[in-house]
Amino acid sequence: KEGDRVLAGQALLHDKRHETVKITSPAAGTVKAIVRGERRKIMRIEIEVDKTGHTDSVLLKSGSPDELIQRSGLWAMMRQRPYGTVPAPGISPRDIFITLFDSAPLAPDHDISLSGKERELAAGVEMLRQLTQGKVYVGRRAGSSVADIKGATMVDIAGPHPAGNAGTMIANIAPVNKGEVVWTLDADTLWRIGHLSLTGN
């Protein structure tokens, strides 16, 4: 409710079809406003961050990998193919595809943003490997300084946009057949999952 104090990582709302899939607060503070649109659809939740610098957060140390990812709010950052929807809990994907290469014009260089984060990337891949019987594919730009990640099938990608898109990667490596489901996520989400695995934050 408006006026409630929340911690970083505390659940703000959940999927009405899958209550274990949550959206969490990115920072500690006070709920300033809940803005709704047509048919009472939640458009956004505004949080006034503590000016005192408090970073009180929820620690998630126990539970299976899928439970931890759902409770952390990171589940909603992944996409299921076909259809590009948030994955339904309880369904194991055939494979998981992670793209560390954004080929779009003016896109950030992940070689820079991921530098020094190898430990988190490896922990994220290890966590995701427990959610599929298949492979975890990690696509990177050809010539990238991102090192091989243990447990992942590394794929070097070259060419103009949309070469770095997850859909292009899937179509060229292991296309989705009728009745199959795969998941996709980006470099930032992989890092966050690894950080969650290592720290509980």
PDB file of C-alpha atoms in Angstrom:
ATOM      1  CA  LYS A   1       0.000   0.000   0.000  1.00  0.00           C
ATOM      2  CA  GLU A   2       1.053   3.615  -0.422  1.00  0.00           C
ATOM      3  CA  GLY A   3       3.066   4.689   2.597  1.00  0.00           C
ATOM      4  CA  ASP A   4       4.463   1.207   3.291  1.00  0.00           C
ATOM      5  CA  ARG A   5       8.207   0.898   3.808  1.00  0.00           C
ATOM      6  CA  VAL A   6       9.868  -1.748   1.663  1.00  0.00           C
ATOM      7  CA  LEU A   7      13.289  -3.362   1.601  1.00  0.00           C
ATOM      8  CA  ALA A   8      15.429  -3.911  -1.471  1.00  0.00           C
ATOM      9  CA  GLY A   9      14.361  -7.288  -2.844  1.00  0.00           C
ATOM     10  CA  GLN A  10      10.987  -7.300  -1.081  1.00  0.00           C
ATOM     11  CA  ALA A  11       8.065  -8.478  -3.225  1.00  0.00           C
ATOM     12  CA  LEU A  12       5.843  -5.638  -4.480  1.00  0.00           C
ATOM     13  CA  LEU A  13       3.467  -7.667  -6.630  1.00  0.00           C
ATOM     14  CA  HIS A  14       3.097 -11.112  -8.177  1.00  0.00           C
ATOM     15  CA  ASP A  15       1.754 -12.711 -11.340  1.00  0.00           C
ATOM     16  CA  LYS A  16      -1.936 -13.483 -10.806  1.00  0.00           C
ATOM     17  CA  ARG A  17      -1.577 -16.810 -12.657  1.00  0.00           C
ATOM     18  CA  HIS A  18       1.674 -17.860 -10.982  1.00  0.00           C
ATOM     19  CA  GLU A  19       1.903 -16.315  -7.519  1.00  0.00           C
ATOM     20  CA  THR A  20       5.499 -17.501  -7.054  1.00  0.00           C
ATOM     21  CA  VAL A  21       6.641 -15.149  -9.865  1.00  0.00           C
ATOM     22  CA  LYS A  22       7.227 -11.789  -8.207  1.00  0.00           C
ATOM     23  CA  ILE A  23       8.380  -8.268  -9.013  1.00  0.00           C
ATOM     24  CA  THR A  24      10.579  -6.923  -6.225  1.00  0.00           C
ATOM     25  CA  SER A  25      11.677  -3.508  -5.046  1.00  0.00           C
ATOM     26  CA  PRO A  26      15.057  -2.423  -6.457  1.00  0.00           C
ATOM     27  CA  ALA A  27      15.804  -0.278  -3.386  1.00  0.00           C
ATOM     28  CA  ALA A  28      14.797   0.313   0.219  1.00  0.00           C
ATOM     29  CA  GLY A  29      12.331   3.138   0.705  1.00  0.00           C
ATOM     30  CA  THR A  30       8.674   4.100   0.985  1.00  0.00           C
ATOM     31  CA  VAL A  31       5.935   3.342  -1.552  1.00  0.00           C
ATOM     32  CA  LYS A  32       5.053   6.820  -2.790  1.00  0.00           C
ATOM     33  CA  ALA A  33       2.408   5.937  -5.398  1.00  0.00           C
ATOM     34  CA  ILE A  34       0.752   3.024  -7.168  1.00  0.00           C
ATOM     35  CA  VAL A  35      -0.211   4.294 -10.611  1.00  0.00           C
ATOM     36  CA  ARG A  36      -2.979   2.413 -12.414  1.00  0.00           C
ATOM     37  CA  GLY A  37      -4.233   2.590 -15.974  1.00  0.00           C
ATOM     38  CA  GLU A  38      -7.311   1.251 -17.728  1.00  0.00           C
ATOM     39  CA  ARG A  39      -9.091  -1.621 -15.969  1.00  0.00           C
ATOM     40  CA  ARG A  40      -6.953  -0.941 -12.876  1.00  0.00           C
ATOM     41  CA  LYS A  41      -3.859  -2.276 -14.640  1.00  0.00           C
ATOM     42  CA  ILE A  42      -0.760  -1.425 -12.599  1.00  0.00           C
ATOM     43  CA  MET A  43       1.392   0.885 -14.736  1.00  0.00           C
ATOM     44  CA  ARG A  44       4.118   1.510 -12.157  1.00  0.00           C
ATOM     45  CA  ILE A  45       4.946   1.607  -8.491  1.00  0.00           C
ATOM     46  CA  GLU A  46       6.900   4.658  -7.337  1.00  0.00           C
ATOM     47  CA  ILE A  47       9.288   4.211  -4.427  1.00  0.00           C
ATOM     48  CA  GLU A  48      10.894   7.126  -2.632  1.00  0.00           C
ATOM     49  CA  VAL A  49      14.365   5.808  -1.824  1.00  0.00           C
ATOM     50  CA  ASP A  50      15.676   6.312   1.700  1.00  0.00           C
ATOM     51  CA  LYS A  51      17.753   9.485   1.756  1.00  0.00           C
ATOM     52  CA  THR A  52      19.687   8.164   4.746  1.00  0.00           C
ATOM     53  CA  GLY A  53      21.562   5.748   2.502  1.00  0.00           C
ATOM     54  CA  HIS A  54      20.094   2.641   4.118  1.00  0.00           C
ATOM     55  CA  THR A  55      20.338  -0.372   1.832  1.00  0.00           C
ATOM     56  CA  ASP A  56      18.261  -2.771   3.918  1.00  0.00           C
ATOM     57  CA  SER A  57      17.633  -5.790   1.754  1.00  0.00           C
ATOM     58  CA  VAL A  58      15.978  -9.187   1.799  1.00  0.00           C
ATOM     59  CA  LEU A  59      18.477 -12.067   1.865  1.00  0.00           C
ATOM     60  CA  LEU A  60      17.540 -15.178  -0.125  1.00  0.00           C
ATOM     61  CA  LYS A  61      19.837 -17.954   1.025  1.00  0.00           C
ATOM     62  CA  SER A  62      17.683 -21.106   1.013  1.00  0.00           C
ATOM     63  CA  GLY A  63      15.619 -22.800  -1.654  1.00  0.00           C
ATOM     64  CA  SER A  64      16.043 -24.460  -5.024  1.00  0.00           C
ATOM     65  CA  PRO A  65      17.437 -22.378  -7.926  1.00  0.00           C
ATOM     66  CA  ASP A  66      13.995 -21.852  -9.479  1.00  0.00           C
ATOM     67  CA  GLU A  67      12.501 -20.793  -6.112  1.00  0.00           C
ATOM     68  CA  LEU A  68      15.326 -18.322  -5.475  1.00  0.00           C
ATOM     69  CA  ILE A  69      15.079 -16.787  -8.952  1.00  0.00           C
ATOM     70  CA  GLN A  70      11.293 -16.454  -8.666  1.00  0.00           C
ATOM     71  CA  ARG A  71      11.424 -14.876  -5.182  1.00  0.00           C
ATOM     72  CA  SER A  72      14.179 -12.471  -6.244  1.00  0.00           C
ATOM     73  CA  GLY A  73      12.114 -10.985  -9.068  1.00  0.00           C
ATOM     74  CA  LEU A  74      14.659 -12.082 -11.705  1.00  0.00           C
ATOM     75  CA  TRP A  75      12.315 -14.716 -13.150  1.00  0.00           C
ATOM     76  CA  ALA A  76      10.297 -11.919 -14.772  1.00  0.00           C
ATOM     77  CA  MET A  77      13.466 -10.793 -16.623  1.00  0.00           C
ATOM     78  CA  MET A  78      13.646 -14.059 -18.612  1.00  0.00           C
ATOM     79  CA  ARG A  79      11.641 -14.838 -21.745  1.00  0.00           C
ATOM     80  CA  GLN A  80      10.187 -18.060 -23.058  1.00  0.00           C
ATOM     81  CA  ARG A  81      10.183 -18.850 -26.769  1.00  0.00           C
ATOM     82  CA  PRO A  82       7.951 -19.169 -28.632  1.00  0.00           C
ATOM     83  CA  TYR A  83       5.829 -16.069 -27.935  1.00  0.00           C
ATOM     84  CA  GLY A  84       8.360 -14.071 -25.848  1.00  0.00           C
ATOM     85  CA  THR A  85       6.432 -14.412 -22.575  1.00  0.00           C
ATOM     86  CA  VAL A  86       7.657 -14.751 -18.985  1.00  0.00           C
ATOM     87  CA  PRO A  87       8.374 -18.490 -18.451  1.00  0.00           C
ATOM     88  CA  ALA A  88       5.729 -20.484 -16.629  1.00  0.00           C
ATOM     89  CA  PRO A  89       7.134 -22.060 -13.447  1.00  0.00           C
ATOM     90  CA  GLY A  90       7.382 -25.833 -13.397  1.00  0.00           C
ATOM     91  CA  ILE A  91       8.234 -26.174 -17.101  1.00  0.00           C
ATOM     92  CA  SER A  92      11.789 -27.202 -17.930  1.00  0.00           C
ATOM     93  CA  PRO A  93      13.116 -25.561 -21.111  1.00  0.00           C
ATOM     94  CA  ARG A  94      14.852 -27.611 -23.787  1.00  0.00           C
ATOM     95  CA  ASP A  95      17.772 -25.132 -23.721  1.00  0.00           C
ATOM     96  CA  ILE A  96      18.610 -21.701 -22.310  1.00  0.00           C
ATOM     97  CA  PHE A  97      20.140 -18.992 -24.541  1.00  0.00           C
ATOM     98  CA  ILE A  98      22.063 -16.029 -23.118  1.00  0.00           C
ATOM     99  CA  THR A  99      23.317 -13.216 -25.293  1.00  0.00           C
ATOM    100  CA  LEU A 100      26.336 -11.203 -24.166  1.00  0.00           C
ATOM    101  CA  PHE A 101      26.506  -9.395 -27.525  1.00  0.00           C
ATOM    102  CA  ASP A 102      24.085  -6.610 -28.423  1.00  0.00           C
ATOM    103  CA  SER A 103      24.584  -5.864 -32.119  1.00  0.00           C
ATOM    104  CA  ALA A 104      22.102  -2.960 -32.250  1.00  0.00           C
ATOM    105  CA  PRO A 105      23.489   0.463 -33.237  1.00  0.00           C
ATOM    106  CA  LEU A 106      24.806   2.450 -30.234  1.00  0.00           C
ATOM    107  CA  ALA A 107      24.357  -0.576 -27.934  1.00  0.00           C
ATOM    108  CA  PRO A 108      26.665  -0.837 -24.905  1.00  0.00           C
ATOM    109  CA  ASP A 109      29.825  -2.933 -25.136  1.00  0.00           C
ATOM    110  CA  HIS A 110      29.401  -5.879 -22.760  1.00  0.00           C
ATOM    111  CA  ASP A 111      33.153  -6.534 -22.844  1.00  0.00           C
ATOM    112  CA  ILE A 112      33.442  -3.385 -20.716  1.00  0.00           C
ATOM    113  CA  SER A 113      30.358  -3.820 -18.514  1.00  0.00           C
ATOM    114  CA  LEU A 114      31.160  -7.480 -17.714  1.00  0.00           C
ATOM    115  CA  SER A 115      34.860  -6.972 -17.047  1.00  0.00           C
ATOM    116  CA  GLY A 116      35.744  -8.343 -13.606  1.00  0.00           C
ATOM    117  CA  LYS A 117      32.402 -10.119 -13.237  1.00  0.00           C
ATOM    118  CA  GLU A 118      33.532 -13.579 -14.358  1.00  0.00           C
ATOM    119  CA  ARG A 119      32.747 -15.172 -10.995  1.00  0.00           C
ATOM    120  CA  GLU A 120      29.116 -13.987 -11.079  1.00  0.00           C
ATOM    121  CA  LEU A 121      28.679 -15.074 -14.704  1.00  0.00           C
ATOM    122  CA  ALA A 122      29.930 -18.586 -13.887  1.00  0.00           C
ATOM    123  CA  ALA A 123      27.662 -18.799 -10.818  1.00  0.00           C
ATOM    124  CA  GLY A 124      24.700 -17.667 -12.923  1.00  0.00           C
ATOM    125  CA  VAL A 125      25.346 -20.320 -15.566  1.00  0.00           C
ATOM    126  CA  GLU A 126      25.674 -22.987 -12.861  1.00  0.00           C
ATOM    127  CA  MET A 127      22.326 -21.949 -11.375  1.00  0.00           C
ATOM    128  CA  LEU A 128      20.610 -22.002 -14.790  1.00  0.00           C
ATOM    129  CA  ARG A 129      22.076 -25.414 -15.652  1.00  0.00           C
ATOM    130  CA  GLN A 130      19.978 -26.851 -12.837  1.00  0.00           C
ATOM    131  CA  LEU A 131      16.790 -25.625 -14.558  1.00  0.00           C
ATOM    132  CA  THR A 132      17.241 -27.504 -17.861  1.00  0.00           C
ATOM    133  CA  GLN A 133      18.173 -30.969 -19.076  1.00  0.00           C
ATOM    134  CA  GLY A 134      19.610 -29.325 -22.195  1.00  0.00           C
ATOM    135  CA  LYS A 135      22.411 -26.853 -22.772  1.00  0.00           C
ATOM    136  CA  VAL A 136      23.043 -23.304 -21.627  1.00  0.00           C
ATOM    137  CA  TYR A 137      24.280 -21.423 -24.711  1.00  0.00           C
ATOM    138  CA  VAL A 138      26.167 -18.164 -24.186  1.00  0.00           C
ATOM    139  CA  GLY A 139      26.644 -15.982 -27.268  1.00  0.00           C
ATOM    140  CA  ARG A 140      29.464 -13.430 -27.377  1.00  0.00           C
ATOM    141  CA  ARG A 141      30.915 -11.172 -30.048  1.00  0.00           C
ATOM    142  CA  ALA A 142      33.663 -12.817 -32.096  1.00  0.00           C
ATOM    143  CA  GLY A 143      36.966 -11.597 -30.643  1.00  0.00           C
ATOM    144  CA  SER A 144      35.341 -10.706 -27.325  1.00  0.00           C
ATOM    145  CA  SER A 145      37.458 -10.426 -24.189  1.00  0.00           C
ATOM    146  CA  VAL A 146      34.774 -12.340 -22.233  1.00  0.00           C
ATOM    147  CA  ALA A 147      36.420 -15.639 -21.282  1.00  0.00           C
ATOM    148  CA  ASP A 148      34.798 -19.059 -21.666  1.00  0.00           C
ATOM    149  CA  ILE A 149      32.318 -19.723 -18.865  1.00  0.00           C
ATOM    150  CA  LYS A 150      32.489 -23.136 -17.209  1.00  0.00           C
ATOM    151  CA  GLY A 151      29.361 -25.188 -17.868  1.00  0.00           C
ATOM    152  CA  ALA A 152      28.189 -23.090 -20.815  1.00  0.00           C
ATOM    153  CA  THR A 153      28.346 -23.838 -24.516  1.00  0.00           C
ATOM    154  CA  MET A 154      30.072 -20.716 -25.823  1.00  0.00           C
ATOM    155  CA  VAL A 155      29.083 -19.377 -29.249  1.00  0.00           C
ATOM    156  CA  ASP A 156      31.077 -16.678 -31.058  1.00  0.00           C
ATOM    157  CA  ILE A 157      28.846 -14.415 -33.169  1.00  0.00           C
ATOM    158  CA  ALA A 158      29.877 -12.125 -36.025  1.00  0.00           C
ATOM    159  CA  GLY A 159      27.945 -10.005 -38.468  1.00  0.00           C
ATOM    160  CA  PRO A 160      25.659  -6.979 -38.627  1.00  0.00           C
ATOM    161  CA  HIS A 161      22.510  -6.447 -36.583  1.00  0.00           C
ATOM    162  CA  PRO A 162      20.413  -8.507 -35.763  1.00  0.00           C
ATOM    163  CA  ALA A 163      23.248 -11.042 -35.390  1.00  0.00           C
ATOM    164  CA  GLY A 164      23.332 -10.520 -31.613  1.00  0.00           C
ATOM    165  CA  ASN A 165      19.602 -11.017 -31.045  1.00  0.00           C
ATOM    166  CA  ALA A 166      18.542 -14.111 -29.120  1.00  0.00           C
ATOM    167  CA  GLY A 167      16.110 -15.116 -31.882  1.00  0.00           C
ATOM    168  CA  THR A 168      18.869 -15.055 -34.504  1.00  0.00           C
ATOM    169  CA  MET A 169      21.106 -17.089 -32.223  1.00  0.00           C
ATOM    170  CA  ILE A 170      18.401 -19.703 -31.630  1.00  0.00           C
ATOM    171  CA  ALA A 171      17.524 -19.977 -35.335  1.00  0.00           C
ATOM    172  CA  ASN A 172      21.151 -20.624 -36.296  1.00  0.00           C
ATOM    173  CA  ILE A 173      22.186 -22.924 -33.443  1.00  0.00           C
ATOM    174  CA  ALA A 174      19.188 -24.996 -32.338  1.00  0.00           C
ATOM    175  CA  PRO A 175      15.829 -23.898 -33.807  1.00  0.00           C
ATOM    176  CA  VAL A 176      12.698 -24.347 -31.708  1.00  0.00           C
ATOM    177  CA  ASN A 177      10.500 -27.161 -33.018  1.00  0.00           C
ATOM    178  CA  LYS A 178       6.791 -27.629 -32.408  1.00  0.00           C
ATOM    179  CA  GLY A 179       6.104 -28.474 -28.770  1.00  0.00           C
ATOM    180  CA  GLU A 180       9.516 -27.277 -27.540  1.00  0.00           C
ATOM    181  CA  VAL A 181      10.234 -24.381 -25.203  1.00  0.00           C
ATOM    182  CA  VAL A 182      13.492 -22.470 -24.739  1.00  0.00           C
ATOM    183  CA  TRP A 183      14.352 -19.545 -22.487  1.00  0.00           C
ATOM    184  CA  THR A 184      16.363 -16.423 -23.253  1.00  0.00           C
ATOM    185  CA  LEU A 185      17.998 -13.778 -21.103  1.00  0.00           C
ATOM    186  CA  ASP A 186      20.550 -10.989 -21.413  1.00  0.00           C
ATOM    187  CA  ALA A 187      23.979 -10.355 -19.906  1.00  0.00           C
ATOM    188  CA  ASP A 188      22.695  -8.183 -17.038  1.00  0.00           C
ATOM    189  CA  THR A 189      20.165 -10.794 -15.936  1.00  0.00           C
ATOM    190  CA  LEU A 190      22.819 -13.531 -16.007  1.00  0.00           C
ATOM    191  CA  TRP A 191      25.100 -11.375 -13.826  1.00  0.00           C
ATOM    192  CA  ARG A 192      22.259 -10.674 -11.379  1.00  0.00           C
ATOM    193  CA  ILE A 193      21.387 -14.376 -11.102  1.00  0.00           C
ATOM    194  CA  GLY A 194      25.036 -15.137 -10.360  1.00  0.00           C
ATOM    195  CA  HIS A 195      25.200 -12.341  -7.789  1.00  0.00           C
ATOM    196  CA  LEU A 196      22.053 -13.766  -6.159  1.00  0.00           C
ATOM    197  CA  SER A 197      23.627 -17.237  -6.046  1.00  0.00           C
ATOM    198  CA  LEU A 198      26.812 -15.950  -4.404  1.00  0.00           C
ATOM    199  CA  THR A 199      25.404 -13.387  -1.970  1.00  0.00           C
ATOM    200  CA  GLY A 200      21.658 -13.948  -1.524  1.00  0.00           C
ATOM    201  CA  ASN A 201      21.068 -10.346  -2.633  1.00  0.00           C
TER     202      ASN A 201
END
